[in-house]
XYZ file of C-alpha atoms in Angstrom:
372
model
C 11.942 -23.924 -106.565
C 11.004 -27.458 -105.618
C 14.590 -28.221 -104.417
C 14.526 -25.103 -102.263
C 11.212 -26.112 -100.666
C 12.500 -29.639 -99.977
C 15.653 -28.240 -98.330
C 13.536 -25.975 -96.134
C 11.310 -28.887 -95.113
C 14.350 -30.996 -94.265
C 15.766 -28.200 -92.063
C 12.444 -27.801 -90.270
C 12.299 -31.569 -89.676
C 15.857 -31.645 -88.317
C 15.034 -28.777 -85.973
C 11.955 -30.539 -84.706
C 13.827 -33.811 -84.104
C 16.882 -32.203 -82.543
C 17.483 -32.786 -78.807
C 17.805 -29.530 -76.925
C 21.011 -29.230 -74.962
C 20.541 -27.146 -71.819
C 22.757 -24.134 -71.700
C 25.153 -24.349 -68.759
C 25.005 -21.201 -66.614
C 28.175 -19.186 -66.324
C 30.055 -20.351 -63.223
C 29.887 -17.948 -60.281
C 33.270 -16.375 -59.683
C 34.829 -17.860 -56.542
C 35.097 -15.341 -53.729
C 38.566 -14.067 -53.040
C 39.956 -15.936 -49.991
C 40.255 -13.722 -46.967
C 43.856 -12.834 -46.240
C 45.387 -14.769 -43.365
C 46.194 -11.471 -41.713
C 44.681 -8.012 -41.909
C 46.886 -5.213 -43.162
C 45.757 -2.759 -40.523
C 47.474 -0.313 -38.184
C 48.602 -3.116 -35.882
C 50.136 -4.987 -38.818
C 52.145 -1.912 -39.833
C 53.255 -1.369 -36.246
C 54.317 -5.028 -35.891
C 56.314 -4.919 -39.102
C 58.030 -1.698 -38.015
C 58.965 -3.174 -34.637
C 60.515 -6.239 -36.289
C 62.316 -4.098 -38.887
C 63.730 -1.878 -36.127
C 65.349 -4.996 -34.662
C 67.126 -5.723 -37.951
C 64.672 -8.293 -39.270
C 64.320 -8.633 -43.051
C 60.839 -8.974 -44.618
C 61.619 -12.397 -46.098
C 62.570 -13.724 -42.643
C 59.379 -12.577 -40.885
C 56.537 -15.069 -40.372
C 52.816 -14.418 -40.084
C 53.001 -15.977 -36.605
C 55.370 -13.232 -35.451
C 53.143 -10.490 -36.849
C 50.064 -12.073 -35.255
C 51.829 -12.360 -31.900
C 52.917 -8.715 -31.854
C 49.419 -7.596 -32.817
C 48.019 -9.565 -29.872
C 50.609 -8.103 -27.517
C 49.831 -4.550 -28.620
C 46.101 -5.148 -28.321
C 46.573 -6.736 -24.900
C 48.427 -3.667 -23.648
C 46.038 -1.299 -25.415
C 44.215 -0.062 -22.313
C 47.440 0.675 -20.479
C 48.969 2.359 -23.534
C 45.974 4.610 -24.186
C 45.919 5.623 -20.540
C 49.595 6.539 -20.563
C 50.819 7.850 -23.857
C 48.778 11.016 -24.493
C 49.028 12.246 -20.927
C 52.743 11.510 -20.742
C 53.369 13.443 -23.950
C 51.626 16.500 -22.572
C 53.633 16.341 -19.326
C 57.163 15.459 -20.441
C 57.275 17.875 -23.354
C 57.430 20.963 -21.162
C 61.030 20.962 -19.943
C 62.143 20.126 -16.378
C 59.529 18.321 -14.299
C 57.957 20.528 -11.667
C 56.242 19.146 -8.591
C 52.843 18.897 -10.296
C 54.334 17.058 -13.281
C 56.091 14.595 -10.978
C 52.822 13.903 -9.161
C 50.997 13.392 -12.482
C 53.594 10.959 -13.848
C 53.698 9.125 -10.542
C 49.914 8.705 -10.566
C 49.939 7.471 -14.182
C 52.655 4.892 -13.561
C 51.124 3.629 -10.322
C 47.740 3.242 -12.036
C 49.522 1.084 -14.630
C 50.831 -1.207 -11.830
C 54.439 -0.099 -12.289
C 54.943 -0.137 -8.497
C 56.513 2.428 -6.183
C 60.162 1.397 -6.575
C 60.093 1.308 -10.362
C 58.062 4.533 -10.513
C 60.581 6.381 -8.334
C 63.429 5.097 -10.506
C 61.725 6.187 -13.740
C 60.891 9.686 -12.439
C 64.368 10.294 -11.008
C 66.083 9.172 -14.213
C 63.745 11.216 -16.395
C 64.071 14.291 -14.198
C 67.858 14.111 -14.330
C 67.749 14.191 -18.138
C 65.173 16.985 -18.367
C 67.095 19.203 -15.957
C 69.907 19.409 -18.487
C 67.909 19.820 -21.682
C 64.398 20.496 -22.886
C 63.150 17.695 -25.114
C 60.180 17.837 -27.506
C 57.416 15.396 -26.476
C 58.415 12.706 -29.017
C 62.068 12.775 -27.937
C 61.067 12.729 -24.281
C 58.908 9.640 -24.885
C 61.799 8.010 -26.786
C 64.055 8.631 -23.788
C 61.390 7.245 -21.453
C 61.255 4.082 -23.576
C 65.011 3.720 -23.175
C 64.674 4.050 -19.389
C 62.063 1.276 -19.331
C 64.105 -1.010 -21.590
C 67.200 -0.526 -19.431
C 65.165 -1.299 -16.311
C 63.717 -4.494 -17.836
C 67.172 -5.630 -18.974
C 68.877 -4.818 -15.656
C 68.873 -8.438 -14.332
C 71.216 -9.424 -17.166
C 73.848 -7.170 -15.631
C 73.509 -9.073 -12.361
C 74.382 -12.597 -13.433
C 71.264 -13.739 -15.312
C 71.886 -14.947 -18.864
C 69.876 -13.095 -21.534
C 69.431 -16.259 -23.626
C 66.964 -18.638 -22.023
C 66.653 -21.822 -24.053
C 67.163 -25.504 -23.207
C 70.579 -26.848 -24.093
C 70.349 -29.096 -27.120
C 71.335 -32.766 -26.657
C 71.458 -32.230 -22.870
C 68.952 -33.034 -20.123
C 67.154 -29.855 -19.032
C 64.621 -29.698 -16.190
C 62.369 -26.654 -15.817
C 60.415 -26.426 -12.557
C 57.227 -24.416 -13.002
C 56.014 -22.647 -9.854
C 53.174 -20.257 -9.090
C 49.841 -20.052 -7.326
C 46.812 -21.920 -8.618
C 44.982 -19.843 -11.221
C 48.046 -17.977 -12.475
C 48.063 -19.943 -15.732
C 50.808 -22.383 -14.738
C 49.290 -25.466 -16.377
C 48.437 -23.554 -19.553
C 51.972 -22.153 -19.674
C 53.436 -25.664 -19.395
C 51.351 -26.761 -22.382
C 52.447 -23.752 -24.424
C 56.114 -24.253 -23.496
C 55.838 -27.906 -24.503
C 54.380 -26.802 -27.840
C 57.245 -24.337 -28.340
C 59.737 -27.069 -27.471
C 58.204 -29.525 -29.934
C 58.207 -26.902 -32.693
C 61.877 -26.244 -31.950
C 62.708 -29.964 -32.285
C 63.321 -30.697 -28.608
C 62.371 -34.067 -27.152
C 60.010 -32.974 -24.407
C 58.169 -34.582 -21.480
C 55.827 -33.218 -18.794
C 55.676 -34.269 -15.124
C 52.292 -33.709 -13.437
C 53.645 -33.122 -9.918
C 50.881 -30.782 -8.675
C 49.293 -33.845 -7.076
C 47.342 -32.076 -4.330
C 44.829 -30.788 -6.857
C 43.250 -33.576 -8.916
C 42.061 -31.151 -11.584
C 45.637 -29.974 -12.160
C 46.752 -33.444 -13.272
C 43.836 -33.735 -15.698
C 44.506 -30.251 -17.078
C 48.158 -31.098 -17.657
C 47.107 -34.246 -19.536
C 44.799 -32.177 -21.776
C 47.600 -29.744 -22.579
C 49.909 -32.695 -23.157
C 47.517 -33.945 -25.839
C 47.259 -30.481 -27.412
C 51.028 -30.108 -27.566
C 51.618 -33.751 -28.559
C 53.745 -34.252 -25.423
C 53.646 -37.282 -23.123
C 52.700 -36.655 -19.490
C 54.064 -38.661 -16.563
C 51.494 -38.802 -13.768
C 50.613 -41.021 -10.847
C 46.951 -42.116 -10.845
C 46.717 -42.137 -7.046
C 45.330 -39.262 -4.976
C 47.648 -37.082 -2.873
C 50.683 -38.785 -4.364
C 54.015 -37.447 -3.206
C 55.082 -34.862 -5.855
C 58.712 -35.920 -5.459
C 57.713 -39.493 -6.386
C 56.169 -38.225 -9.634
C 59.361 -36.298 -10.396
C 61.369 -39.473 -9.688
C 59.248 -41.442 -12.182
C 59.419 -38.618 -14.728
C 63.219 -38.456 -14.578
C 63.390 -42.234 -15.016
C 61.127 -42.004 -18.082
C 62.994 -38.978 -19.452
C 66.346 -40.729 -19.129
C 65.128 -43.858 -20.932
C 63.692 -41.718 -23.767
C 66.714 -39.446 -24.093
C 64.487 -36.456 -23.316
C 66.002 -32.981 -23.661
C 63.406 -30.951 -21.729
C 61.353 -32.087 -18.728
C 58.691 -29.576 -17.640
C 57.616 -30.130 -14.022
C 54.289 -28.808 -12.749
C 54.663 -28.128 -9.004
C 52.021 -27.455 -6.366
C 50.636 -23.927 -6.278
C 49.672 -23.608 -2.633
C 50.572 -20.721 -0.358
C 49.452 -21.922 3.075
C 52.861 -20.996 4.396
C 56.318 -20.440 3.036
C 57.882 -23.280 5.010
C 55.692 -25.974 3.426
C 56.406 -24.565 0.006
C 60.146 -24.470 0.623
C 60.124 -28.011 2.029
C 58.274 -29.373 -0.987
C 60.500 -27.638 -3.536
C 63.618 -28.679 -1.613
C 62.490 -32.310 -1.663
C 61.976 -32.150 -5.438
C 65.430 -30.605 -5.831
C 67.013 -33.404 -3.788
C 65.383 -36.013 -6.021
C 66.698 -34.207 -9.092
C 70.211 -33.929 -7.628
C 70.187 -37.650 -6.897
C 68.542 -38.946 -10.089
C 69.882 -36.382 -12.594
C 73.000 -34.768 -11.126
C 74.130 -33.457 -14.528
C 70.797 -31.938 -15.535
C 70.522 -28.217 -16.271
C 67.864 -26.972 -13.839
C 65.809 -23.804 -14.174
C 62.907 -22.621 -12.047
C 60.257 -20.314 -13.490
C 57.548 -18.414 -11.633
C 54.251 -18.056 -13.507
C 52.593 -14.760 -12.566
C 49.100 -13.539 -13.485
C 49.535 -9.975 -14.784
C 45.921 -9.087 -13.972
C 46.646 -9.392 -10.228
C 48.984 -6.401 -10.256
C 50.524 -5.665 -6.875
C 48.699 -8.601 -5.236
C 50.420 -10.931 -7.672
C 53.718 -9.273 -6.853
C 53.313 -10.087 -3.155
C 52.725 -13.733 -4.075
C 55.808 -13.609 -6.261
C 57.909 -12.412 -3.325
C 56.993 -15.551 -1.353
C 57.987 -17.836 -4.233
C 61.158 -15.843 -4.856
C 62.233 -16.504 -1.272
C 61.227 -20.188 -1.380
C 62.523 -21.184 -4.803
C 65.778 -20.564 -6.631
C 64.081 -18.736 -9.473
C 65.578 -18.232 -12.930
C 62.914 -15.805 -14.049
C 59.230 -15.027 -14.490
C 56.543 -15.963 -17.017
C 53.999 -13.141 -17.164
C 50.576 -14.403 -18.274
C 47.153 -12.966 -19.220
C 48.412 -9.808 -20.901
C 45.383 -9.911 -23.168
C 42.686 -7.848 -21.541
C 42.362 -6.143 -18.197
C 46.024 -6.586 -17.234
C 48.056 -3.451 -16.647
C 51.384 -4.111 -18.297
C 53.360 -2.001 -15.863
C 53.552 -4.960 -13.494
C 56.454 -6.293 -15.609
C 58.532 -3.303 -14.497
C 57.529 -3.857 -10.872
C 58.553 -7.531 -11.026
C 61.999 -6.714 -12.385
C 62.641 -3.784 -10.054
C 61.354 -5.329 -6.832
C 62.410 -8.951 -7.321
C 65.452 -8.446 -9.527
C 64.197 -11.261 -11.775
C 64.159 -11.213 -15.571
C 60.931 -11.736 -17.497
C 61.542 -14.865 -19.593
C 58.213 -15.375 -21.393
C 54.942 -13.512 -21.767
C 51.486 -14.806 -22.642
C 48.828 -12.743 -24.394
C 45.976 -15.091 -25.284
C 44.456 -18.524 -24.724
C 45.781 -20.167 -27.884
C 48.655 -22.627 -27.839
C 50.755 -20.188 -29.889
C 50.122 -17.262 -27.520
C 53.336 -17.494 -25.520
C 56.632 -16.003 -26.634
C 60.088 -15.279 -25.239
C 60.166 -11.827 -23.678
C 61.699 -8.911 -25.585
C 62.070 -5.642 -23.681
C 62.086 -3.729 -26.977
C 58.821 -5.242 -28.231
C 57.174 -4.915 -24.827
C 58.046 -1.240 -24.362
C 56.990 -0.400 -27.920
C 53.637 -2.121 -27.308
C 53.292 -0.204 -24.052
C 54.267 3.285 -25.228
C 53.955 3.482 -29.004
C 50.850 5.558 -29.687
């Protein structure tokens, strides 16, 4: 009995002298990281578009999916305004006069332009005279008409592949009115070039607008690309190009992007300036591969097209970069550009980010425009 009492006392004493160890709370479960991309309707559509072009899932990047989602969203207003009404019109057999007027109005509202609209209606009417197509098949045929129209320049001497030649000196002259997104496009092209392992350099030759030079320098920093500029005001653009070619040659540069003045006082001044730059290039880099791209603001619609006509006459253009397809732009202007100017669309931009510029694909564009 006594031994039992002593043991109990000893236990009580040990309990009293023991140091309490705080109980650690259970760790909060870490929240699941948000997926880098949302698996929504636009994701499914993007994946389907890539798969339809023969792409395998393991070869598709998140960047590609994100880009296609942005393109589809950017053309959303135009698509919603077109697709349902077109389905109700083209699914009724041959186009009568009222149907023609309705389609014409829809296409013109989407900035397709008169020439391209007439071509689309005539081609569609010819098909529907011979057979009655259900709405879905009629829309599929309409997509084919638009793709063929957008690809037409490649039948007239323009090369479908538009990339700088590796281990060669390439010079791309960037033209377009101020505000079209020319400087931004140069920065995005430089970024694309760097990602594709090209040695790239930028020439800030839009010297009549001080802000343009500073903007180019900012985009040069963002794209990790050196910019050749002259610190003086109203410097001769051709002199900047001269210096840039000298620097590019010493650095074994593969792609020189040249920002040119975006003024439209009159066509003669523009032609003179571009001709002077060309002469410098011919003298300093006679073996260079030269391309000339027109940057066009898609939100300007037919007004932008009239500006494009002036540049097309003044410059030996290789194609068009269509920018600002991320909001109020009506995507039909791409069809107008190709039909009226005969120029291929080379790149399109649909956002402000440095990744938001991609080579143009008629298939992806038409699907974004007409896939409900």
